[in-house]
Amino acid sequence: IIALFERPAPLTLDELLSTAHHLLVVEDVDNPTNIGAIVRSAAAFGVDGLILDRNSADPLARRALRVSMGTAFTMRYCRVDDASSVLTQLRNAGCVVCGLTPRPDAIDIREIGDQLPNDARVAIVLGSERTGLSDAALDAVSHMVRIPMAPEIDSLNVAAAAAVACHALIRRY
Protein backbone atom coordinates (compact mmCIF):
# COMPACT_ATOMS: atom_id res chain seq x y z
CA ILE A 1 0.00 0.00 0.00
CA ILE A 2 1.37 3.37 -1.05
CA ALA A 3 -1.40 5.43 0.48
CA LEU A 4 -4.77 5.07 2.07
CA PHE A 5 -7.28 7.89 2.06
CA GLU A 6 -10.98 8.50 2.20
CA ARG A 7 -12.06 9.47 -1.28
CA PRO A 8 -13.90 12.80 -1.14
CA ALA A 9 -17.13 12.95 -3.08
CA PRO A 10 -17.17 15.33 -6.03
CA LEU A 11 -19.08 18.54 -5.45
CA THR A 12 -22.14 19.55 -7.39
CA LEU A 13 -21.68 22.30 -9.97
CA ASP A 14 -23.65 24.72 -7.79
CA GLU A 15 -21.47 23.94 -4.77
CA LEU A 16 -18.32 24.54 -6.80
CA LEU A 17 -19.60 27.77 -8.35
CA SER A 18 -20.63 29.16 -4.97
CA THR A 19 -17.00 29.47 -3.85
CA ALA A 20 -14.65 29.11 -6.85
CA HIS A 21 -13.18 32.23 -8.43
CA HIS A 22 -10.91 30.64 -11.04
CA LEU A 23 -11.94 27.46 -12.82
CA LEU A 24 -10.66 24.98 -15.35
CA VAL A 25 -13.22 23.15 -17.48
CA VAL A 26 -11.97 19.92 -19.04
CA GLU A 27 -13.67 18.31 -22.03
CA ASP A 28 -12.68 14.80 -23.19
CA VAL A 29 -9.20 14.70 -21.58
CA ASP A 30 -9.04 10.99 -20.86
CA ASN A 31 -5.34 10.56 -20.04
CA PRO A 32 -4.77 10.47 -16.24
CA THR A 33 -1.23 11.79 -16.65
CA ASN A 34 -2.56 14.89 -18.40
CA ILE A 35 -5.26 15.38 -15.75
CA GLY A 36 -2.62 15.11 -13.01
CA ALA A 37 -0.38 17.66 -14.69
CA ILE A 38 -3.35 19.98 -15.32
CA VAL A 39 -4.33 19.79 -11.64
CA ARG A 40 -0.76 20.48 -10.50
CA SER A 41 -0.47 23.57 -12.72
CA ALA A 42 -3.96 24.73 -11.77
CA ALA A 43 -3.10 24.56 -8.07
CA ALA A 44 0.18 26.40 -8.65
CA PHE A 45 -1.57 29.30 -10.40
CA GLY A 46 -4.47 29.69 -7.98
CA VAL A 47 -7.25 27.80 -9.70
CA ASP A 48 -9.76 26.80 -7.05
CA GLY A 49 -12.14 24.61 -9.02
CA LEU A 50 -12.09 21.95 -11.72
CA ILE A 51 -15.04 20.90 -13.86
CA LEU A 52 -14.63 17.57 -15.64
CA ASP A 53 -16.97 16.05 -18.18
CA ARG A 54 -18.01 12.38 -18.08
CA ASN A 55 -15.24 11.39 -20.55
CA SER A 56 -12.31 12.94 -18.69
CA ALA A 57 -9.98 10.95 -16.45
CA ASP A 58 -10.44 10.78 -12.69
CA PRO A 59 -8.21 13.33 -10.87
CA LEU A 60 -7.98 10.86 -7.97
CA ALA A 61 -6.80 7.94 -10.12
CA ARG A 62 -3.40 6.57 -9.03
CA ARG A 63 -1.47 7.97 -12.00
CA ALA A 64 -3.21 11.35 -11.89
CA LEU A 65 -2.51 11.66 -8.16
CA ARG A 66 1.14 10.83 -8.65
CA VAL A 67 1.62 13.38 -11.42
CA SER A 68 -0.32 16.02 -9.48
CA MET A 69 2.09 15.57 -6.57
CA GLY A 70 -0.92 15.20 -4.30
CA THR A 71 -2.50 18.54 -5.21
CA ALA A 72 -5.56 16.64 -6.49
CA PHE A 73 -6.43 15.95 -2.84
CA THR A 74 -7.12 19.63 -2.28
CA MET A 75 -8.48 20.64 -5.70
CA ARG A 76 -12.24 21.05 -5.48
CA TYR A 77 -13.95 19.46 -8.47
CA CYS A 78 -17.23 18.37 -9.95
CA ARG A 79 -18.36 16.12 -12.76
CA VAL A 80 -20.85 17.13 -15.44
CA ASP A 81 -22.29 15.09 -18.28
CA ASP A 82 -21.35 17.62 -20.94
CA ALA A 83 -18.76 20.35 -20.45
CA SER A 84 -20.14 22.58 -23.17
CA SER A 85 -23.55 22.67 -21.49
CA VAL A 86 -22.19 24.45 -18.39
CA LEU A 87 -20.30 27.22 -20.19
CA THR A 88 -23.34 29.48 -20.53
CA GLN A 89 -24.04 28.95 -16.83
CA LEU A 90 -20.45 29.99 -16.06
CA ARG A 91 -20.83 33.15 -18.16
CA ASN A 92 -24.12 33.92 -16.38
CA ALA A 93 -22.29 33.48 -13.06
CA GLY A 94 -19.88 36.26 -14.07
CA CYS A 95 -17.00 34.21 -15.44
CA VAL A 96 -14.95 35.24 -18.43
CA VAL A 97 -14.92 31.89 -20.25
CA CYS A 98 -11.83 31.36 -22.43
CA GLY A 99 -11.64 28.31 -24.69
CA LEU A 100 -8.20 27.24 -25.88
CA THR A 101 -7.90 26.42 -29.56
CA PRO A 102 -5.14 26.62 -32.17
CA ARG A 103 -7.60 28.08 -34.70
CA PRO A 104 -6.13 31.05 -36.58
CA ASP A 105 -9.25 33.17 -35.90
CA ALA A 106 -8.77 32.83 -32.13
CA ILE A 107 -7.44 35.81 -30.18
CA ASP A 108 -3.88 35.82 -28.84
CA ILE A 109 -4.21 34.74 -25.20
CA ARG A 110 -1.93 37.59 -24.10
CA GLU A 111 -4.38 40.19 -25.45
CA ILE A 112 -7.22 38.79 -23.37
CA GLY A 113 -4.99 38.38 -20.31
CA ASP A 114 -3.84 41.99 -20.52
CA GLN A 115 -7.45 43.23 -20.68
CA LEU A 116 -8.73 41.29 -17.68
CA PRO A 117 -9.18 43.22 -14.45
CA ASN A 118 -7.34 41.84 -11.42
CA ASP A 119 -10.58 40.62 -9.85
CA ALA A 120 -11.89 38.89 -13.00
CA ARG A 121 -13.55 35.55 -12.45
CA VAL A 122 -12.02 33.30 -15.13
CA ALA A 123 -12.91 29.87 -16.50
CA ILE A 124 -10.38 28.27 -18.86
CA VAL A 125 -11.75 25.53 -21.13
CA LEU A 126 -9.43 22.74 -22.32
CA GLY A 127 -10.21 20.05 -24.87
CA SER A 128 -8.97 16.70 -26.04
CA GLU A 129 -5.55 16.50 -27.64
CA ARG A 130 -7.03 14.52 -30.52
CA THR A 131 -9.87 16.81 -31.52
CA GLY A 132 -9.65 19.94 -29.37
CA LEU A 133 -12.77 21.56 -28.02
CA SER A 134 -16.11 20.58 -29.46
CA ASP A 135 -17.97 23.02 -31.70
CA ALA A 136 -20.60 23.34 -28.97
CA ALA A 137 -17.94 24.40 -26.45
CA LEU A 138 -16.34 26.88 -28.85
CA ASP A 139 -19.76 28.38 -29.58
CA ALA A 140 -20.42 28.87 -25.84
CA VAL A 141 -17.17 30.54 -24.69
CA SER A 142 -16.71 34.29 -24.17
CA HIS A 143 -13.41 34.20 -26.08
CA MET A 144 -11.63 31.67 -28.28
CA VAL A 145 -7.97 32.10 -27.36
CA ARG A 146 -4.79 30.67 -28.83
CA ILE A 147 -1.29 30.40 -27.51
CA PRO A 148 1.03 31.91 -30.11
CA MET A 149 3.87 29.62 -31.16
CA ALA A 150 6.45 29.04 -33.85
CA PRO A 151 4.98 28.68 -37.36
CA GLU A 152 5.92 25.01 -37.73
CA ILE A 153 4.28 24.00 -34.42
CA ASP A 154 0.53 23.38 -34.31
CA SER A 155 -0.17 23.14 -30.58
CA LEU A 156 1.05 22.15 -27.12
CA ASN A 157 0.23 19.14 -25.01
CA VAL A 158 -3.01 19.91 -23.15
CA ALA A 159 -1.24 19.91 -19.78
CA ALA A 160 1.41 22.37 -21.01
CA ALA A 161 -1.31 24.52 -22.59
CA ALA A 162 -3.18 24.55 -19.27
CA ALA A 163 -0.10 25.89 -17.48
CA VAL A 164 0.47 28.61 -20.09
CA ALA A 165 -3.21 29.59 -20.02
CA CYS A 166 -3.29 29.79 -16.23
CA HIS A 167 -0.20 31.98 -16.27
CA ALA A 168 -1.64 34.28 -18.95
CA LEU A 169 -5.22 34.60 -17.68
CA ILE A 170 -5.18 34.29 -13.90
CA ARG A 171 -4.01 37.18 -11.80
CA ARG A 172 -1.63 36.50 -8.99
CA TYR A 173 -2.48 37.38 -5.42
Coordinates of C-alpha atoms in Angstrom, one line a residue:
I1 CA 0.0 0.0 0.0
I2 CA 1.4 3.4 -1.1
A3 CA -1.4 5.4 0.5
L4 CA -4.8 5.1 2.1
F5 CA -7.3 7.9 2.1
E6 CA -11.0 8.5 2.2
R7 CA -12.1 9.5 -1.3
P8 CA -13.9 12.8 -1.1
A9 CA -17.1 13.0 -3.1
P10 CA -17.2 15.3 -6.0
L11 CA -19.1 18.5 -5.4
T12 CA -22.1 19.6 -7.4
L13 CA -21.7 22.3 -10.0
D14 CA -23.7 24.7 -7.8
E15 CA -21.5 23.9 -4.8
L16 CA -18.3 24.5 -6.8
L17 CA -19.6 27.8 -8.4
S18 CA -20.6 29.2 -5.0
T19 CA -17.0 29.5 -3.9
A20 CA -14.7 29.1 -6.8
H21 CA -13.2 32.2 -8.4
H22 CA -10.9 30.6 -11.0
L23 CA -11.9 27.5 -12.8
L24 CA -10.7 25.0 -15.4
V25 CA -13.2 23.2 -17.5
V26 CA -12.0 19.9 -19.0
E27 CA -13.7 18.3 -22.0
D28 CA -12.7 14.8 -23.2
V29 CA -9.2 14.7 -21.6
D30 CA -9.0 11.0 -20.9
N31 CA -5.3 10.6 -20.0
P32 CA -4.8 10.5 -16.2
T33 CA -1.2 11.8 -16.7
N34 CA -2.6 14.9 -18.4
I35 CA -5.3 15.4 -15.8
G36 CA -2.6 15.1 -13.0
A37 CA -0.4 17.7 -14.7
I38 CA -3.4 20.0 -15.3
V39 CA -4.3 19.8 -11.6
R40 CA -0.8 20.5 -10.5
S41 CA -0.5 23.6 -12.7
A42 CA -4.0 24.7 -11.8
A43 CA -3.1 24.6 -8.1
A44 CA 0.2 26.4 -8.7
F45 CA -1.6 29.3 -10.4
G46 CA -4.5 29.7 -8.0
V47 CA -7.3 27.8 -9.7
D48 CA -9.8 26.8 -7.1
G49 CA -12.1 24.6 -9.0
L50 CA -12.1 21.9 -11.7
I51 CA -15.0 20.9 -13.9
L52 CA -14.6 17.6 -15.6
D53 CA -17.0 16.0 -18.2
R54 CA -18.0 12.4 -18.1
N55 CA -15.2 11.4 -20.5
S56 CA -12.3 12.9 -18.7
A57 CA -10.0 10.9 -16.4
D58 CA -10.4 10.8 -12.7
P59 CA -8.2 13.3 -10.9
L60 CA -8.0 10.9 -8.0
A61 CA -6.8 7.9 -10.1
R62 CA -3.4 6.6 -9.0
R63 CA -1.5 8.0 -12.0
A64 CA -3.2 11.4 -11.9
L65 CA -2.5 11.7 -8.2
R66 CA 1.1 10.8 -8.6
V67 CA 1.6 13.4 -11.4
S68 CA -0.3 16.0 -9.5
M69 CA 2.1 15.6 -6.6
G70 CA -0.9 15.2 -4.3
T71 CA -2.5 18.5 -5.2
A72 CA -5.6 16.6 -6.5
F73 CA -6.4 15.9 -2.8
T74 CA -7.1 19.6 -2.3
M75 CA -8.5 20.6 -5.7
R76 CA -12.2 21.0 -5.5
Y77 CA -13.9 19.5 -8.5
C78 CA -17.2 18.4 -9.9
R79 CA -18.4 16.1 -12.8
V80 CA -20.9 17.1 -15.4
D81 CA -22.3 15.1 -18.3
D82 CA -21.3 17.6 -20.9
A83 CA -18.8 20.3 -20.4
S84 CA -20.1 22.6 -23.2
S85 CA -23.6 22.7 -21.5
V86 CA -22.2 24.5 -18.4
L87 CA -20.3 27.2 -20.2
T88 CA -23.3 29.5 -20.5
Q89 CA -24.0 28.9 -16.8
L90 CA -20.4 30.0 -16.1
R91 CA -20.8 33.2 -18.2
N92 CA -24.1 33.9 -16.4
A93 CA -22.3 33.5 -13.1
G94 CA -19.9 36.3 -14.1
C95 CA -17.0 34.2 -15.4
V96 CA -15.0 35.2 -18.4
V97 CA -14.9 31.9 -20.3
C98 CA -11.8 31.4 -22.4
G99 CA -11.6 28.3 -24.7
L100 CA -8.2 27.2 -25.9
T101 CA -7.9 26.4 -29.6
P102 CA -5.1 26.6 -32.2
R103 CA -7.6 28.1 -34.7
P104 CA -6.1 31.1 -36.6
D105 CA -9.3 33.2 -35.9
A106 CA -8.8 32.8 -32.1
I107 CA -7.4 35.8 -30.2
D108 CA -3.9 35.8 -28.8
I109 CA -4.2 34.7 -25.2
R110 CA -1.9 37.6 -24.1
E111 CA -4.4 40.2 -25.5
I112 CA -7.2 38.8 -23.4
G113 CA -5.0 38.4 -20.3
D114 CA -3.8 42.0 -20.5
Q115 CA -7.4 43.2 -20.7
L116 CA -8.7 41.3 -17.7
P117 CA -9.2 43.2 -14.4
N118 CA -7.3 41.8 -11.4
D119 CA -10.6 40.6 -9.9
A120 CA -11.9 38.9 -13.0
R121 CA -13.6 35.6 -12.5
V122 CA -12.0 33.3 -15.1
A123 CA -12.9 29.9 -16.5
I124 CA -10.4 28.3 -18.9
V125 CA -11.8 25.5 -21.1
L126 CA -9.4 22.7 -22.3
G127 CA -10.2 20.1 -24.9
S128 CA -9.0 16.7 -26.0
E129 CA -5.6 16.5 -27.6
R130 CA -7.0 14.5 -30.5
T131 CA -9.9 16.8 -31.5
G132 CA -9.6 19.9 -29.4
L133 CA -12.8 21.6 -28.0
S134 CA -16.1 20.6 -29.5
D135 CA -18.0 23.0 -31.7
A136 CA -20.6 23.3 -29.0
A137 CA -17.9 24.4 -26.5
L138 CA -16.3 26.9 -28.8
D139 CA -19.8 28.4 -29.6
A140 CA -20.4 28.9 -25.8
V141 CA -17.2 30.5 -24.7
S142 CA -16.7 34.3 -24.2
H143 CA -13.4 34.2 -26.1
M144 CA -11.6 31.7 -28.3
V145 CA -8.0 32.1 -27.4
R146 CA -4.8 30.7 -28.8
I147 CA -1.3 30.4 -27.5
P148 CA 1.0 31.9 -30.1
M149 CA 3.9 29.6 -31.2
A150 CA 6.4 29.0 -33.8
P151 CA 5.0 28.7 -37.4
E152 CA 5.9 25.0 -37.7
I153 CA 4.3 24.0 -34.4
D154 CA 0.5 23.4 -34.3
S155 CA -0.2 23.1 -30.6
L156 CA 1.0 22.2 -27.1
N157 CA 0.2 19.1 -25.0
V158 CA -3.0 19.9 -23.2
A159 CA -1.2 19.9 -19.8
A160 CA 1.4 22.4 -21.0
A161 CA -1.3 24.5 -22.6
A162 CA -3.2 24.6 -19.3
A163 CA -0.1 25.9 -17.5
V164 CA 0.5 28.6 -20.1
A165 CA -3.2 29.6 -20.0
C166 CA -3.3 29.8 -16.2
H167 CA -0.2 32.0 -16.3
A168 CA -1.6 34.3 -18.9
L169 CA -5.2 34.6 -17.7
I170 CA -5.2 34.3 -13.9
R171 CA -4.0 37.2 -11.8
R172 CA -1.6 36.5 -9.0
Y173 CA -2.5 37.4 -5.4

